Tab-separated table of C-alpha atoms in Angstrom:
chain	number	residue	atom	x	y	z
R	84	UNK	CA	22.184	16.333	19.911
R	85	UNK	CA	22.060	12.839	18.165
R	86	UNK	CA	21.574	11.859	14.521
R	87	UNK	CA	17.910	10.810	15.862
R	88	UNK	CA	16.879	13.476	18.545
R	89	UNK	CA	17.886	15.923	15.096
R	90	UNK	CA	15.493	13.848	12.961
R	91	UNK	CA	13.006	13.916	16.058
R	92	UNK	CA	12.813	17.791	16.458
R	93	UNK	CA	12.661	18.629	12.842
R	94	UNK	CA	9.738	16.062	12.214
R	95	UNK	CA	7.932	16.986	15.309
R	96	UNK	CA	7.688	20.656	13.987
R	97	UNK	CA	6.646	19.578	11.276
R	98	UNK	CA	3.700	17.690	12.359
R	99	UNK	CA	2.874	20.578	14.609
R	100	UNK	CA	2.672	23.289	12.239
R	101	UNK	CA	2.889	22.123	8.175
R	102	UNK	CA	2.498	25.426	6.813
R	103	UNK	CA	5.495	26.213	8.132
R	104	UNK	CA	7.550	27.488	4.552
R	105	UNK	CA	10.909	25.267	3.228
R	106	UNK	CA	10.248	22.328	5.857
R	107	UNK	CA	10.693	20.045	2.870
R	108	UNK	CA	14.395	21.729	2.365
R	109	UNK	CA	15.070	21.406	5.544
R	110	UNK	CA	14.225	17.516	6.132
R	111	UNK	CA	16.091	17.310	2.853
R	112	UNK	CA	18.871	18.909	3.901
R	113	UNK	CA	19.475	17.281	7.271
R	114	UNK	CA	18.924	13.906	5.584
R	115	UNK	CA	21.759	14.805	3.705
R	116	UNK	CA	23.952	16.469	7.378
R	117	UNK	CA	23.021	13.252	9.249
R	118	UNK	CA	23.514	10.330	7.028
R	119	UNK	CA	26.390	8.298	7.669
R	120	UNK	CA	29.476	7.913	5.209
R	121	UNK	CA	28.547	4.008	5.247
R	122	UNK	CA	25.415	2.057	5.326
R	123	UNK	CA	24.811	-1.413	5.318
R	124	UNK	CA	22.317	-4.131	4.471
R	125	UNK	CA	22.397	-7.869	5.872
R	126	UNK	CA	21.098	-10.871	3.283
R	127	UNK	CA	20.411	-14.307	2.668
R	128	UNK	CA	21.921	-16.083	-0.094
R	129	UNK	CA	18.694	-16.495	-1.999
R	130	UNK	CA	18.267	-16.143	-5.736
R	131	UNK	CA	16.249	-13.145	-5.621
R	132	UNK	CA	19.147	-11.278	-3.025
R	133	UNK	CA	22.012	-12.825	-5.017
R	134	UNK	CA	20.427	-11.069	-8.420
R	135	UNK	CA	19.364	-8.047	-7.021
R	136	UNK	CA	23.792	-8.037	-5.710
R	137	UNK	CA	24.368	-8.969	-9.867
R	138	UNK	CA	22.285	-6.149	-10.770
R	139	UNK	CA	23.939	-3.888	-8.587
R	140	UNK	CA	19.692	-2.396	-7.467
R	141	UNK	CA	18.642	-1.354	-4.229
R	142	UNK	CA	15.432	-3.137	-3.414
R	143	UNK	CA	12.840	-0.984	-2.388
R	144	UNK	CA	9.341	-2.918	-0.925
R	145	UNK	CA	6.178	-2.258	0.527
R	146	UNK	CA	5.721	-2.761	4.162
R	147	UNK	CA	3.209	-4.938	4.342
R	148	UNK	CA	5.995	-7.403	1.898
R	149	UNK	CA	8.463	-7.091	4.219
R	150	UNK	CA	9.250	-10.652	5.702
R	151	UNK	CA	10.123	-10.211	9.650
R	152	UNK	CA	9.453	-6.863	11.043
R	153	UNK	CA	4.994	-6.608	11.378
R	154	UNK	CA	5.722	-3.131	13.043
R	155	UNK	CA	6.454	-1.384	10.080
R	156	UNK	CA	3.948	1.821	9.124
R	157	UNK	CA	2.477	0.620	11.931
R	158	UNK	CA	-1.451	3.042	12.639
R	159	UNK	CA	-2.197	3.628	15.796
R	160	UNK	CA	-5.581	5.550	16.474
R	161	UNK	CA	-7.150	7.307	19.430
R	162	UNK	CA	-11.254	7.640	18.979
R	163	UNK	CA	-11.505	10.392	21.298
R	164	UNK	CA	-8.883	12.310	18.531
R	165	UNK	CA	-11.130	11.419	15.952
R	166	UNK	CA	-14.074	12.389	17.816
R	167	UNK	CA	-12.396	15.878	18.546
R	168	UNK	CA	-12.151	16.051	14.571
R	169	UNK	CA	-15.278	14.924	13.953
R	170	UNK	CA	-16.678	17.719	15.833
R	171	UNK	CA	-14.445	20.426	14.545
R	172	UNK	CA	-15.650	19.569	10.740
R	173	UNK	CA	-19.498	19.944	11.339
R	174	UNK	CA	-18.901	22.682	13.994
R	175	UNK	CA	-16.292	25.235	13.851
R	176	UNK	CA	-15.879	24.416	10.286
R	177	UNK	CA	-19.349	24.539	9.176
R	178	UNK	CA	-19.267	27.766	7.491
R	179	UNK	CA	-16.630	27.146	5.091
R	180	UNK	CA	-17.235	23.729	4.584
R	181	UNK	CA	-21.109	25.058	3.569
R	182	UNK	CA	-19.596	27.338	1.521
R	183	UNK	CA	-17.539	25.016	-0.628
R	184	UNK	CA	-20.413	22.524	-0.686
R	185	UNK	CA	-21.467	24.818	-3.751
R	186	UNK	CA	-18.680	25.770	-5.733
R	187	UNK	CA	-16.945	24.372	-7.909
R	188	UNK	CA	-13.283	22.865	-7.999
R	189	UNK	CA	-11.426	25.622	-9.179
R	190	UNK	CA	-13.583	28.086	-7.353
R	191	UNK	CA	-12.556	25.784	-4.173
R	192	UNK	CA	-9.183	26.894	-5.180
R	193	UNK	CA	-9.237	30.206	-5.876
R	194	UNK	CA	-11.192	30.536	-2.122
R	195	UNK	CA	-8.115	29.183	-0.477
R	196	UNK	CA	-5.979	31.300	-2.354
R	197	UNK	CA	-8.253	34.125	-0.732
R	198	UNK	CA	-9.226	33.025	2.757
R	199	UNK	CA	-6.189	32.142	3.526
R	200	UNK	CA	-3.202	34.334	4.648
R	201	UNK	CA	0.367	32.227	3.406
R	202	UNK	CA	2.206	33.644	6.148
R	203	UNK	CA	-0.676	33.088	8.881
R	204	UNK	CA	-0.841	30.140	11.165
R	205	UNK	CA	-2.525	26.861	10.309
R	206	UNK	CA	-5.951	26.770	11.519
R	207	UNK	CA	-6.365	22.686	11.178
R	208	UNK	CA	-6.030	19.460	9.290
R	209	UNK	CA	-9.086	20.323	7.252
R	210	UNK	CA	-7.215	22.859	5.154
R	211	UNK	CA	-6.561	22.029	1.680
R	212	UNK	CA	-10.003	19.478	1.998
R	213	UNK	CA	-12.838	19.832	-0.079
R	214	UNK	CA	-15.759	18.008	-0.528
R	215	UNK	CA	-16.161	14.997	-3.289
R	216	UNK	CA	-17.590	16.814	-6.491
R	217	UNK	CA	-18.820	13.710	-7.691
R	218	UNK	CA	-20.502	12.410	-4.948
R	219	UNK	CA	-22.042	15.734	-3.293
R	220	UNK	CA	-22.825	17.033	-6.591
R	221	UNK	CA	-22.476	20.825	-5.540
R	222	UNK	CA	-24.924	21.969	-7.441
R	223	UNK	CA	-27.485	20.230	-5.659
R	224	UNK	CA	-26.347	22.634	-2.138
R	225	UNK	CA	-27.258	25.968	-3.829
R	226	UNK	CA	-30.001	27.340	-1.926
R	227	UNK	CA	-29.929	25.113	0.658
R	228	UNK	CA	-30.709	25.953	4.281
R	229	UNK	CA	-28.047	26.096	6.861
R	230	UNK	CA	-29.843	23.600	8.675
R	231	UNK	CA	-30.139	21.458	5.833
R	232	UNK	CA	-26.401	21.323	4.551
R	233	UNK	CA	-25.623	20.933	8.246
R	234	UNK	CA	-27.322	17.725	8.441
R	235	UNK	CA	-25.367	16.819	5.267
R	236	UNK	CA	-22.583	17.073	6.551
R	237	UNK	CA	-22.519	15.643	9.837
R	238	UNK	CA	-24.027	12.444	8.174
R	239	UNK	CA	-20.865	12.456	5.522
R	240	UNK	CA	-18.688	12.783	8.545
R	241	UNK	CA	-20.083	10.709	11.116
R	242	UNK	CA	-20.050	7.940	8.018
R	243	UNK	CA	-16.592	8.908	7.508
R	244	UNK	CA	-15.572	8.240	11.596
R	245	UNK	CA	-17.794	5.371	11.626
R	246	UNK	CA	-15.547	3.393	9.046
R	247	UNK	CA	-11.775	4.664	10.407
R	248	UNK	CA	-9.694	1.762	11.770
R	249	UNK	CA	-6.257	0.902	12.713
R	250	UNK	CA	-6.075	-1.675	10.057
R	251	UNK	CA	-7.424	-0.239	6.710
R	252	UNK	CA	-5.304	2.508	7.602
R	253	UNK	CA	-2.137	0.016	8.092
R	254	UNK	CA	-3.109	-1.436	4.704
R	255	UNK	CA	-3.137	2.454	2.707
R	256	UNK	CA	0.303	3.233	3.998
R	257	UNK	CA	1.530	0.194	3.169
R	258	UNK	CA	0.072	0.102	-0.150
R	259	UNK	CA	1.151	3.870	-0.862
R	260	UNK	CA	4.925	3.446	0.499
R	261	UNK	CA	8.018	1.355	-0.471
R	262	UNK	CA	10.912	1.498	2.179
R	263	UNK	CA	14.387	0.056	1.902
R	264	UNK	CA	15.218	-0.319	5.695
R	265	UNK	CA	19.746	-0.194	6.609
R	266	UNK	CA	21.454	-0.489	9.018
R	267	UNK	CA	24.280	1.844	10.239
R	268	UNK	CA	26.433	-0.849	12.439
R	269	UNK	CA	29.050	-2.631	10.730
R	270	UNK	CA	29.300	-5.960	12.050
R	271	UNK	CA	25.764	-6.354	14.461
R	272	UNK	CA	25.671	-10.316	15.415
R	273	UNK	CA	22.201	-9.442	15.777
R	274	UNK	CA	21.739	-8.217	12.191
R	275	UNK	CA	23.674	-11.093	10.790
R	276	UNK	CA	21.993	-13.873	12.903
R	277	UNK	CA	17.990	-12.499	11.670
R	278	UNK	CA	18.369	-11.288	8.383
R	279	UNK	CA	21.651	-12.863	7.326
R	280	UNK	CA	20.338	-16.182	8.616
R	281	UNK	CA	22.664	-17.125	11.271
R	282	UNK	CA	25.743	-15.762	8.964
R	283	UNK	CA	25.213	-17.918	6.676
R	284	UNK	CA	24.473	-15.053	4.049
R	285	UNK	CA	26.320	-11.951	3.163
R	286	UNK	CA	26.640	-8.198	3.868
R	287	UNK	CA	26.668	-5.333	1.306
R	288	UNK	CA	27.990	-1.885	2.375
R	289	UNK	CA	26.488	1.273	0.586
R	290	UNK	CA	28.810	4.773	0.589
R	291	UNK	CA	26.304	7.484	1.622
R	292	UNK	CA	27.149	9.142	-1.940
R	293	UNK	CA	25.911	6.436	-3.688
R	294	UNK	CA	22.315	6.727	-2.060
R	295	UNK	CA	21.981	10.292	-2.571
R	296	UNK	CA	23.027	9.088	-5.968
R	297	UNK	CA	20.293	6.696	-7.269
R	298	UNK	CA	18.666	9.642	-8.371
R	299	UNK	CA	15.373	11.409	-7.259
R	300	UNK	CA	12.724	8.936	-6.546
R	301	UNK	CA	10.480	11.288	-8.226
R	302	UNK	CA	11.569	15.247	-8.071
R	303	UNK	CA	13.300	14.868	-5.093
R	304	UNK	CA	16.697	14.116	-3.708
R	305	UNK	CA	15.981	10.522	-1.709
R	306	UNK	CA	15.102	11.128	2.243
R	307	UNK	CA	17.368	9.011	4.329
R	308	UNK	CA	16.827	9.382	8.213
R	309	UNK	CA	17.675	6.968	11.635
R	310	UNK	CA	14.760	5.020	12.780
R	311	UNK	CA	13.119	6.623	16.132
R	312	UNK	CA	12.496	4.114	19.137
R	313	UNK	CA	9.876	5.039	21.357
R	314	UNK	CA	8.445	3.493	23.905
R	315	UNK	CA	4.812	3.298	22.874
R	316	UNK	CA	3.619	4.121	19.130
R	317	UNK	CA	2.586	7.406	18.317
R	318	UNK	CA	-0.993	8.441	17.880
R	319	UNK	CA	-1.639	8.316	13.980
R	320	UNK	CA	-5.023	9.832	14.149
R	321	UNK	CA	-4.699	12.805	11.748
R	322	UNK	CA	-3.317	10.289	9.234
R	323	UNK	CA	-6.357	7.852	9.756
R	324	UNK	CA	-8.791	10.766	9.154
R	325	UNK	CA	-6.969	11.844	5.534
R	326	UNK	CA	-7.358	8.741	4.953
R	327	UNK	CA	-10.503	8.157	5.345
R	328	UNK	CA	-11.462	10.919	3.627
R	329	UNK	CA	-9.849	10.051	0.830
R	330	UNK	CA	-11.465	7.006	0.412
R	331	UNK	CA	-14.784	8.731	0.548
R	332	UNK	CA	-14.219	10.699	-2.107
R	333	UNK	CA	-13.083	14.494	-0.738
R	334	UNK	CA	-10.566	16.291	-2.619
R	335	UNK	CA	-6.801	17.112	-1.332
R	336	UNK	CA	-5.880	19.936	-3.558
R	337	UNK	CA	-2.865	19.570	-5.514
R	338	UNK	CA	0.203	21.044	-4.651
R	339	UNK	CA	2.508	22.668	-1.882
R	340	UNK	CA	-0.661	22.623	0.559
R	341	UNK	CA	-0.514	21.885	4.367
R	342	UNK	CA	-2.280	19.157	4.151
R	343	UNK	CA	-0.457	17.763	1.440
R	344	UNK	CA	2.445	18.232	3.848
R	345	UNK	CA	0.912	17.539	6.571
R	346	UNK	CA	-0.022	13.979	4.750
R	347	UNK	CA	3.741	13.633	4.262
R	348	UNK	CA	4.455	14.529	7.829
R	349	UNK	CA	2.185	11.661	9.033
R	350	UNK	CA	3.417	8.972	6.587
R	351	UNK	CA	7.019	9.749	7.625
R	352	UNK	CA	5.957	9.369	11.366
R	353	UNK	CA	4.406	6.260	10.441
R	354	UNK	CA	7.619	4.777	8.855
R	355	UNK	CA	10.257	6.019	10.912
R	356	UNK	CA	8.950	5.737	14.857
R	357	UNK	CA	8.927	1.726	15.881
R	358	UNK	CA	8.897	0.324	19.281
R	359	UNK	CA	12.100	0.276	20.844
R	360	UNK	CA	11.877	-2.871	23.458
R	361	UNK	CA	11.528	-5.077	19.798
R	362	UNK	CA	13.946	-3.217	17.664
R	363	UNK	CA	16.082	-0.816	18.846
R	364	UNK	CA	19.245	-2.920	18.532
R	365	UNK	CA	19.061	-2.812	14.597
R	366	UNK	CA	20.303	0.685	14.834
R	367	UNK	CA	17.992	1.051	11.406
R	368	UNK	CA	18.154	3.565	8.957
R	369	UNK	CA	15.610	4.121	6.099
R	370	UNK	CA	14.994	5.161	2.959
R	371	UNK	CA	11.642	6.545	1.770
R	372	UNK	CA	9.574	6.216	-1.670
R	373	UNK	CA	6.366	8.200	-0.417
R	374	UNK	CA	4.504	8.577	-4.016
R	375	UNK	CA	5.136	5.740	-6.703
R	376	UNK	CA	3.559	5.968	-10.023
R	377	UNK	CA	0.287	4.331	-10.350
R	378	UNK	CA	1.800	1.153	-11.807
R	379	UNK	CA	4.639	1.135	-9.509
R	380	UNK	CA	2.474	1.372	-6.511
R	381	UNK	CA	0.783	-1.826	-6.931
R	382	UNK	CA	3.549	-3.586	-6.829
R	383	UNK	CA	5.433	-5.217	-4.038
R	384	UNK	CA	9.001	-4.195	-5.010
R	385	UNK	CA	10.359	-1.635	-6.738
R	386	UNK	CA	14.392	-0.942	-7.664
R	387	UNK	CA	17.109	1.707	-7.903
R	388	UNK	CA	20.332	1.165	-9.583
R	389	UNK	CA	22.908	1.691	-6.721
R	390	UNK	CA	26.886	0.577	-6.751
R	391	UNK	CA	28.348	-0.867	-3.792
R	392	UNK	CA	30.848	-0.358	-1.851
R	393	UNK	CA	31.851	-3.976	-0.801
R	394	UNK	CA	30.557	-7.202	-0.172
R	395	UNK	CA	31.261	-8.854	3.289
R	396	UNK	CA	31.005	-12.919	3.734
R	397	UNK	CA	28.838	-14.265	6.815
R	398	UNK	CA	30.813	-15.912	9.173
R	399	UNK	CA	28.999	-19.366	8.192
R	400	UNK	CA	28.837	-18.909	4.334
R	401	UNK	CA	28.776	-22.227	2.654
R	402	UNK	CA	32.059	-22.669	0.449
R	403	UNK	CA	29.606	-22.500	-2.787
R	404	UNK	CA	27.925	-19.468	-1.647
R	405	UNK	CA	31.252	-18.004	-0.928
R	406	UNK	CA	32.220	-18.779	-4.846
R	407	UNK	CA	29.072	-17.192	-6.301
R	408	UNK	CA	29.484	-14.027	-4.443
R	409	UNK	CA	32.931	-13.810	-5.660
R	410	UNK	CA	32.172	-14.349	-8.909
R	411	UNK	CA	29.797	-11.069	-8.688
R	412	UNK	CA	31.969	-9.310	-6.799
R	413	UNK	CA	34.339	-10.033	-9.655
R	414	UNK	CA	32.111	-8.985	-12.180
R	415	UNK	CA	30.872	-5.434	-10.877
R	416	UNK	CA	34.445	-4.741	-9.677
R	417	UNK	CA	33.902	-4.221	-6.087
R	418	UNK	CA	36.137	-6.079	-3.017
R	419	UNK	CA	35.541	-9.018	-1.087
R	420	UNK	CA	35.476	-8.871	2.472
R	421	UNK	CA	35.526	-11.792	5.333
R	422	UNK	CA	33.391	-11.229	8.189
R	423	UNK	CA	36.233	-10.348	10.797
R	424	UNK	CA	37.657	-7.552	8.089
């Protein structure tokens, strides 16, 4: 099996069953089996690329900034699915959704803990949801009639499917993620002619030791996995619901929850799956930051200290280009390579 059928199977579990126990561990650890000893990144001789090469950082940016590639954490969205989920919430779901209409957050915990088993199956994406204290003010459900609190909540859901699109939920991934996109072929002419500009830039080759080694990007070891190309994009659905709920206000409880994972699991198959008649020849690799800070995440870039390997010269470099990048190459201590090396 390949390096992205691997990264396929594992992340296709996952989607299909979160609660599944040590899935993170397991993506962690074949990010770590699969990776590649060398990685590399194509650039233009720009100021901002050129410092960023000084600096010796790894430049890590949201999708939305990123300046050639508009199918990054890409949404797609089915309205049947949402319909389906619609449905489940103010049907199946009622009961327990009435019943946490009236307690309070920590009670809303403590229920889960109770209702349900750890080791029994996930029963839906709803688990690990509860309803916006603020805005339902609980309190005001005690006593009511089924009937009542029924009518509730279909009108807080069918408000909630009423607003879902493909593009506010394109512009909450991209505003919640930063990506720093590789490439695992060593000298691609296609690679060096788009993001190189015609050769005329440079190439900077990353040991797969060094990535694991700019440190957790939060509590975690970094997750570095191949880019899937499919023919079609995947439904995104599930993710376009969570988000939507979000943004009207219900509550995903904190901590190793399934839909917390399962929230992870989406974004991932957001980031990772492109279209493969547009892209598939940049053989792409990526590296994730899935939660920033709050004053990270507003901003377009972000940047890990990372040493390189060594620099490679486009095939067209300018003879002053050529002399700055050897003057940083001399001062971080790293080779110089020419582009047939």
């Amino acid at each position: 099996m390949d390096q992205r059928s691997s990264f396929k199977q594992i992340l296709i579990e996952y989607l299909n069953d979160p609660s599944l126990e040590n899935i993170s561990g397991a993506l962690q650890q074949l990010s770590v089996d699969i990776t590649p000893p060398l990685l590399y990144r194509y650039r233009k001789c720009t100021p901002r690329h050129l410092t960023e090469l000084a600096n010796e950082v790894l430049a890590f940016s949201a999708p939305v900034a990123y300046e050639d590639d508009p199918d990054d954490a890409y949404v797609t969205l089915s309205h049947d699915r949402i319909a389906e989920m619609h449905s489940l919430a103010t049907g199946k779901l009622f009961p327990f959704f009435s019943a946490l209409m009236e307690m309070s957050l920590e009670d809303c915990r403590r229920s889960f803990s109770g209702i349900f088993s750890p080791n029994g199956p996930i029963s839906n994406m709803f688990e690990g949801v509860v309803p916006p204290q603020r805005t339902w003010r609980n309190q005001d459900f005690v006593g009511m009639s089924d009937d009542d609190k029924s009518r509730c909540l279909t009108e807080a859901f069918s408000g909630i499917a009423n607003v879902i699109s493909e593009k506010d939920a394109c512009s909450r991934i991209r505003k919640e993620t930063k990506v720093t996109c590789l490439c695992e072929k060593s000298n691609s002419k296609e690679m060096w002619e788009e993001y190189a500009e015609e050769g005329t830039g440079f190439q900077v080759a990353y040991k797969k030791e060094s990535l694991f080694g700019i440190g957790s990007l939060g509590v975690t070891l970094p997750l570095i996995f191949p880019v899937i190309y499919e023919e079609e994009r995947p439904d995104m659905s599930e993710l376009a619901m969570m988000i939507a709920l979000r943004d009207a206000g219900f509550a995903f409880l904190p901590g190793d929850t399934p839909i917390q994972r399962y929230w992870l699991a989406c974004a991932l198959k957001a980031i990772y799956i492109k279209g493969k008649k547009l892209f598939s020849h940049e053989e792409e690799w990526r590296i994730v930051i899935p939660d920033q800070t709050v004053n990270e995440t507003h901003r377009l870039y972000a940047a890990r200290l990372c040493p390189i390997e060594y620099i490679k010269l486009g095939e067209r470099v300018s003879a002053k280009n050529e002399e700055t990048l050897r003057d940083i190459a001399e001062k971080i201590n790293v080779p110089v390579l020419r582009y047939y090396e």
